Coordinates of C-alpha atoms and ligand atoms in Angstrom, one line a residue:
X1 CA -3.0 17.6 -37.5
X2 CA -6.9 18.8 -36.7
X3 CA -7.6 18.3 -33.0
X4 CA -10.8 17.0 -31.9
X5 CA -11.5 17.9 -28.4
X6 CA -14.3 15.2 -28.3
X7 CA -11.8 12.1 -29.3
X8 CA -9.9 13.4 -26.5
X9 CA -12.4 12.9 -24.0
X10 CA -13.7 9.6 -25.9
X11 CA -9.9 8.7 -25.7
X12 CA -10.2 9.0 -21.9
X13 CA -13.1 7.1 -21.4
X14 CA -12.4 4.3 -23.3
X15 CA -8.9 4.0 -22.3
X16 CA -10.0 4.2 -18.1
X17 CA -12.4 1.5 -18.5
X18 CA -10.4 -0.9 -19.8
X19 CA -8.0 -0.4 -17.4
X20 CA -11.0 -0.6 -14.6
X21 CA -12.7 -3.5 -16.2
X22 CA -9.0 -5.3 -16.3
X23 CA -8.9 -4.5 -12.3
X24 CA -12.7 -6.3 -11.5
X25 CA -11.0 -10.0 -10.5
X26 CA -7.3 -8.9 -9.4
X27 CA -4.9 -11.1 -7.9
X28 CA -3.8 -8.5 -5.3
X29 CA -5.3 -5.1 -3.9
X30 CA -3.2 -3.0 -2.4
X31 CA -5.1 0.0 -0.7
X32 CA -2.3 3.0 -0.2
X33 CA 0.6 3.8 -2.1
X34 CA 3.5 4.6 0.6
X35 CA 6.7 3.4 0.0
X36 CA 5.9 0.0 1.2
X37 CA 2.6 -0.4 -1.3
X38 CA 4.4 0.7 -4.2
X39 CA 7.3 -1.7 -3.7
X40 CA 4.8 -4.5 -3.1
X41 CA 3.2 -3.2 -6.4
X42 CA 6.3 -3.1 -8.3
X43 CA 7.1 -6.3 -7.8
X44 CA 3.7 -8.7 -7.7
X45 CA 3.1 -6.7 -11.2
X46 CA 6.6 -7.6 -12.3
X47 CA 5.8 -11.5 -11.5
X48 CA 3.0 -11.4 -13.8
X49 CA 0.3 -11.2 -11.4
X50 CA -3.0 -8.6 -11.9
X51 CA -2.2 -6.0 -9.4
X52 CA -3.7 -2.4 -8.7
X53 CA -3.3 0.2 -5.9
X54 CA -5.8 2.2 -4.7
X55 CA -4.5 6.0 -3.5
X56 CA -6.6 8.0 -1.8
X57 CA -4.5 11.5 -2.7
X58 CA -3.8 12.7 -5.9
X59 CA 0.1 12.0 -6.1
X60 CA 1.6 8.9 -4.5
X61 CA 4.2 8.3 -2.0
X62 CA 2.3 8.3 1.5
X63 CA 5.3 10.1 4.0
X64 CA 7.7 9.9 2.0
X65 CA 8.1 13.4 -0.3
X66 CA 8.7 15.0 3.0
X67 CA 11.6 13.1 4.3
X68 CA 11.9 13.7 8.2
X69 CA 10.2 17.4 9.2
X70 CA 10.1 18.1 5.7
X71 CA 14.0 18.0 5.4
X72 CA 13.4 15.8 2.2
X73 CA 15.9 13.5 2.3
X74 CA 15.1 9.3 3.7
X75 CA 18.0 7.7 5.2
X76 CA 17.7 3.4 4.9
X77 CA 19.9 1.1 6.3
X78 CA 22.1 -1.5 4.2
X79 CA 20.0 -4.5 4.0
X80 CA 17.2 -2.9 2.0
X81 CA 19.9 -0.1 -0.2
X82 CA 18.8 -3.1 -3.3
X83 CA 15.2 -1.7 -3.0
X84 CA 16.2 1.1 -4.3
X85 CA 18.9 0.7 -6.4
X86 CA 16.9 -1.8 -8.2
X87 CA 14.5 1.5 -9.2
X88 CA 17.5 4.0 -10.2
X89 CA 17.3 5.9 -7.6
X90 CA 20.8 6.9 -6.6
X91 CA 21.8 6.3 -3.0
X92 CA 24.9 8.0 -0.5
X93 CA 26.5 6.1 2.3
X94 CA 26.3 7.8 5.2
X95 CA 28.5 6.6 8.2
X96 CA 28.3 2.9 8.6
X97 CA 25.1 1.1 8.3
X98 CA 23.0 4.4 7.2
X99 CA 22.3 5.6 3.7
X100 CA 20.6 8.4 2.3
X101 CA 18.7 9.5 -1.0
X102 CA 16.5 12.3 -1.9
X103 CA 13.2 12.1 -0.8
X104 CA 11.6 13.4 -4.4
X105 CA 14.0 11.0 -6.3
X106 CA 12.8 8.4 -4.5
X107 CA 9.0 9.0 -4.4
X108 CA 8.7 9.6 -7.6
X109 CA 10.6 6.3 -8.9
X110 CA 9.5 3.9 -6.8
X111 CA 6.3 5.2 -8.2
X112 CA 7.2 5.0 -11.7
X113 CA 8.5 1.7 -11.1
X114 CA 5.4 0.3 -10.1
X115 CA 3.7 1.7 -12.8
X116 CA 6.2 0.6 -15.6
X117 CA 6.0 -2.8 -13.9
X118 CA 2.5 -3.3 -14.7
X119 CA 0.7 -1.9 -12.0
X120 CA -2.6 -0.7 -12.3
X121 CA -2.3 3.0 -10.3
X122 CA -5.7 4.5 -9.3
X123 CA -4.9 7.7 -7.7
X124 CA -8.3 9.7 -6.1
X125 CA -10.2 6.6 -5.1
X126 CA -10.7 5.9 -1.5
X127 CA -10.9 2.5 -0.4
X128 CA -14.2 2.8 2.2
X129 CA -14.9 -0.9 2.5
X130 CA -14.2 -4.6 2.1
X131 CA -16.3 -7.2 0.2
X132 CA -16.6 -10.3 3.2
X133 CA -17.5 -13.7 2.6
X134 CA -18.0 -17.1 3.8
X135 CA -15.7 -19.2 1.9
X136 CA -15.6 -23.0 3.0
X137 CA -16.9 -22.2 6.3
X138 CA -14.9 -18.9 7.0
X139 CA -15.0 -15.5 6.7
X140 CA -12.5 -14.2 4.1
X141 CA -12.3 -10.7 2.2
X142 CA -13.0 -11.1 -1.4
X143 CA -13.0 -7.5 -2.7
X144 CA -12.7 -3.9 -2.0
X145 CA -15.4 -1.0 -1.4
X146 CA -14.1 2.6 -3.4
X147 CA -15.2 5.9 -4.2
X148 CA -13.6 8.9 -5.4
X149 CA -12.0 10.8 -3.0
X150 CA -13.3 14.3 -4.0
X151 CA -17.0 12.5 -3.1
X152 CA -15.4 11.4 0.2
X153 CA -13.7 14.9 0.9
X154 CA -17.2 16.8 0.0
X155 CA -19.2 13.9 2.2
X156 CA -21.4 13.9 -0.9
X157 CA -24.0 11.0 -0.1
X158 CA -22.6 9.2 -3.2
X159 CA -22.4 5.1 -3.2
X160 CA -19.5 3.5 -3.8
X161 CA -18.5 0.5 -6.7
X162 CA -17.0 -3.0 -6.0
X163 CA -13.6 -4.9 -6.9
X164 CA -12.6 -8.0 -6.3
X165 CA -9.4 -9.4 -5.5
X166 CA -7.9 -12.8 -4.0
X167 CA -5.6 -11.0 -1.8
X168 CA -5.8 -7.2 -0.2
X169 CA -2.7 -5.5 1.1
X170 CA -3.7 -3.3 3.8
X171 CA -0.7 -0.7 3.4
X172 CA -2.7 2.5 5.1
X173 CA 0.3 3.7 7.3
X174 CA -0.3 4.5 10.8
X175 CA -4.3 4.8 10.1
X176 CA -4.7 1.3 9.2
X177 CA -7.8 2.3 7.8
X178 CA -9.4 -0.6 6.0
X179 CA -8.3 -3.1 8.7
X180 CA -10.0 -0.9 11.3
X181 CA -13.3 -1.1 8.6
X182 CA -13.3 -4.2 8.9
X183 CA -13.2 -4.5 12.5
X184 CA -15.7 -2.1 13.3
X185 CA -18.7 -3.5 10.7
X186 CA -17.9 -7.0 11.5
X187 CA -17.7 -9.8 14.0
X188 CA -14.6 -11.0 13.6
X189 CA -11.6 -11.8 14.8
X190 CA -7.6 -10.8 13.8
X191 CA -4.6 -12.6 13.4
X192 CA -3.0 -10.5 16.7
X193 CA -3.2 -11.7 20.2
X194 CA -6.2 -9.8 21.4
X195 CA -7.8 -10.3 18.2
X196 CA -7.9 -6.4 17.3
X197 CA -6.0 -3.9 16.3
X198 CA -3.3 -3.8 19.0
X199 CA -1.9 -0.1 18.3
X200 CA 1.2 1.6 17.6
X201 CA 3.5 2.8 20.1
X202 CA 5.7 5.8 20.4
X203 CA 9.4 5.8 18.9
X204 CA 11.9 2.7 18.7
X205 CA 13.6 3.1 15.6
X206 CA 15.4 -0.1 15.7
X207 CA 12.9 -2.5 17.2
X208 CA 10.4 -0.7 15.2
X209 CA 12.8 -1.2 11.9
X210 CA 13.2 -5.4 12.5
X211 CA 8.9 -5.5 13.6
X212 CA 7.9 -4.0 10.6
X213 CA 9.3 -7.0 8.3
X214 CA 8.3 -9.3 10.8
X215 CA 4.5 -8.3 11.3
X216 CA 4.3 -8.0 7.8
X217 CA 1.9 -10.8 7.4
X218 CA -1.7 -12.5 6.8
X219 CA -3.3 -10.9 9.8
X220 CA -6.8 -12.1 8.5
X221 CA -8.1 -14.3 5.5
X222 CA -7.5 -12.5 2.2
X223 CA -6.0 -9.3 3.8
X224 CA -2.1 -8.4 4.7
X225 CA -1.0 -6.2 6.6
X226 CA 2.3 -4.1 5.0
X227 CA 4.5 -0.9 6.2
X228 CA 3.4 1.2 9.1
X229 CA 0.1 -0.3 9.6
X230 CA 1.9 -3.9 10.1
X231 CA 3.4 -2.6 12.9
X232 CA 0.3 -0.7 14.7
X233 CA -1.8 -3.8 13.8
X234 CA 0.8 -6.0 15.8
X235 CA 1.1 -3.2 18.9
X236 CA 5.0 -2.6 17.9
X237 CA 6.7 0.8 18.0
X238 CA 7.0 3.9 15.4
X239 CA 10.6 4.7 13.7
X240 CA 10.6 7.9 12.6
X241 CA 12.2 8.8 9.1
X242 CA 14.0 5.6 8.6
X243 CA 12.2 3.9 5.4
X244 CA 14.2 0.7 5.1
X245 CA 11.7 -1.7 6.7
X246 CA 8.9 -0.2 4.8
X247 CA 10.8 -1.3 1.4
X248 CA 11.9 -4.5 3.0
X249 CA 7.4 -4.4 4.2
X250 CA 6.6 -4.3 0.6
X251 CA 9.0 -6.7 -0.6
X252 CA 8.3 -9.5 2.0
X253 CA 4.5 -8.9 1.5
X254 CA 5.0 -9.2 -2.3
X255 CA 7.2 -12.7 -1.6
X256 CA 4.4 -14.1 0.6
X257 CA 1.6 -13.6 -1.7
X258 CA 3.2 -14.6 -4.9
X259 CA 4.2 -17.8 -3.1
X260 CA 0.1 -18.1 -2.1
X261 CA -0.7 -17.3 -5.6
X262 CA 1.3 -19.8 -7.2
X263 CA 0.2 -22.7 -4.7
Ligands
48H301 C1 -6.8 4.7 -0.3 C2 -5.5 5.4 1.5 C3 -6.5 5.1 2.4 C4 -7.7 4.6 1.9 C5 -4.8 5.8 3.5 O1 1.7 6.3 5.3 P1 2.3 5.7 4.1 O2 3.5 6.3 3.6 O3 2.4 4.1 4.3 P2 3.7 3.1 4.5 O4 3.3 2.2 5.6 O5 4.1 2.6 3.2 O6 4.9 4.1 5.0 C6 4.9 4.7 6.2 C7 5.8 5.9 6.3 O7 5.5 6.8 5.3 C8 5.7 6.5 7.6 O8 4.7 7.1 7.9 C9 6.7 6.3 8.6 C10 8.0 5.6 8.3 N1 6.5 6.8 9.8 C11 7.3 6.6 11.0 C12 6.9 7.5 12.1 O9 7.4 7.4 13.2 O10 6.0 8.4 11.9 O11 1.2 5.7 2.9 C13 -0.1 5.3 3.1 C14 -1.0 5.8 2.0 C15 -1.1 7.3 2.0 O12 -0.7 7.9 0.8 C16 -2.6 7.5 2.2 O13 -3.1 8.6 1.5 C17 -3.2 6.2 1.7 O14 -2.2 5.2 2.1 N2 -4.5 5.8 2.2 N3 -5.6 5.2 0.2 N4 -7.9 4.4 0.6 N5 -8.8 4.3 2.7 N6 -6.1 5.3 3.7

């Protein structure tokens, strides 16, 4: 078979914008793909719903690939074993209540997952802003701001393109970049009880562990918060190389906004 380096490229082309033009009116935005993004991914796309990620690095998994000091292997606790399970990924008990799996294992399926599930994956876009808008008398975000990362990395003076999306999923990690976009450009108020970003604190693995399901929530119309940045939204504590409650993040912020979707 002849090859035709200029199908190749037309192949590319054609391909990517039908998968960008597909992502213009999404259901859910979910802006990082750490463990608890891609397990939010994984399973809104497997309910049917139009979902992409946004990764500002090339390869996904957030801090996850390195497991704890780069001794890549994650240790979860029981109650959230199923999320990865579900995925293949093979897990060890270790001692009672902790279990362990190989950090690369797991990166890379819960990323294939997602993907396989129907997830539209855009690796190398940067999410830089949110689309706000009034919306029966109150301010709600209706889309997301992205540029390529390489532009953002150069700080080429390069402006962005616009999404839109019924719900974002602020899963940043500790940065809790877009939230803090949004706080910063605009007057308005969070979710939290001072109204802002309250801040993370230093390390409590098992308050930390229970918070991060628990702050997992609509902390401002249209956006939730997931993961790490759910828990320095909400002022709670760090946990260290413990990923349970970020799979447990992604599944409960996948739950709630099906449940919205579907009215
Ligand atoms: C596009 C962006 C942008 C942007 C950032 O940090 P993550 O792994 O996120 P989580 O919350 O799923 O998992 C947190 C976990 O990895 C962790 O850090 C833990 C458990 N720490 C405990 C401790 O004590 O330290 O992934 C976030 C992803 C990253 O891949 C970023 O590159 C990406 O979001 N990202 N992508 N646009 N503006 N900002």
């Amino acid at each position: 078979m002849p090859l035709d380096e200029r199908i190749i490229t037309e192949a590319i082309f054609d391909e990517y914008a039908l998968k960008f033009k597909s992502s213009l009116d999404l259901d859910v935005a979910i802006v990082g793909g750490g463990p608890s993004g891609l397990t939010a991914a994984r399973l809104l796309a497997a309910d049917g719903f139009n979902v992409a990620l946004f990764e500002r690095k090339l390869s996904l998994g957030g801090g996850m690939w390195g497991g704890g000091m780069l001794y890549n292997i994650i240790v979860v606790q029981e109650e959230s074993v199923h999320l990865l399970t579900d995925v293949g990924i093979p897990v060890k008990r270790y001692k009672d209540n902790y279990f362990t799996a190989d950090a690369v294992t797991a990166t890379t399926a819960l990323a294939a997952a997602a993907c396989l599930a129907g997830a539209k994956v855009f690796n190398c876009l940067s999410v830089e802003d949110v689309v706000l808008r009034e919306v029966d008398g109150a301010k709600q975000v209706t889309g997301l701001v992205v540029n390529s990362s390489p532009v953002e990395m150069a700080g080429l003076h390069v402006d962005p393109i616009v999404l839109g999306c019924k719900y974002l999923v602020e899963a940043t990690g500790h940065a809790v970049e877009v939230l803090k976009t949004l706080v910063r450009k605009n007057d308005v108020k969070l979710n939290t009880p001072s109204g802002k970003i309250e801040g993370e604190q230093s390390m409590w693995a098992e308050v930390a562990e229970t918070n991060t399901v628990t702050n997992t929530r609509e902390i401002f119309p249209g956006v939730y918060v997931a993961g790490m940045a759910a828990n320095a939204s909400f002022g709670s504590y760090r946990m260290g190389p413990i990923f349970g409650g970020m799979l447990l993040s992604g599944e409960k912020v996948a739950a709630d906004i099906a449940k919205k979707l579907r009215g």
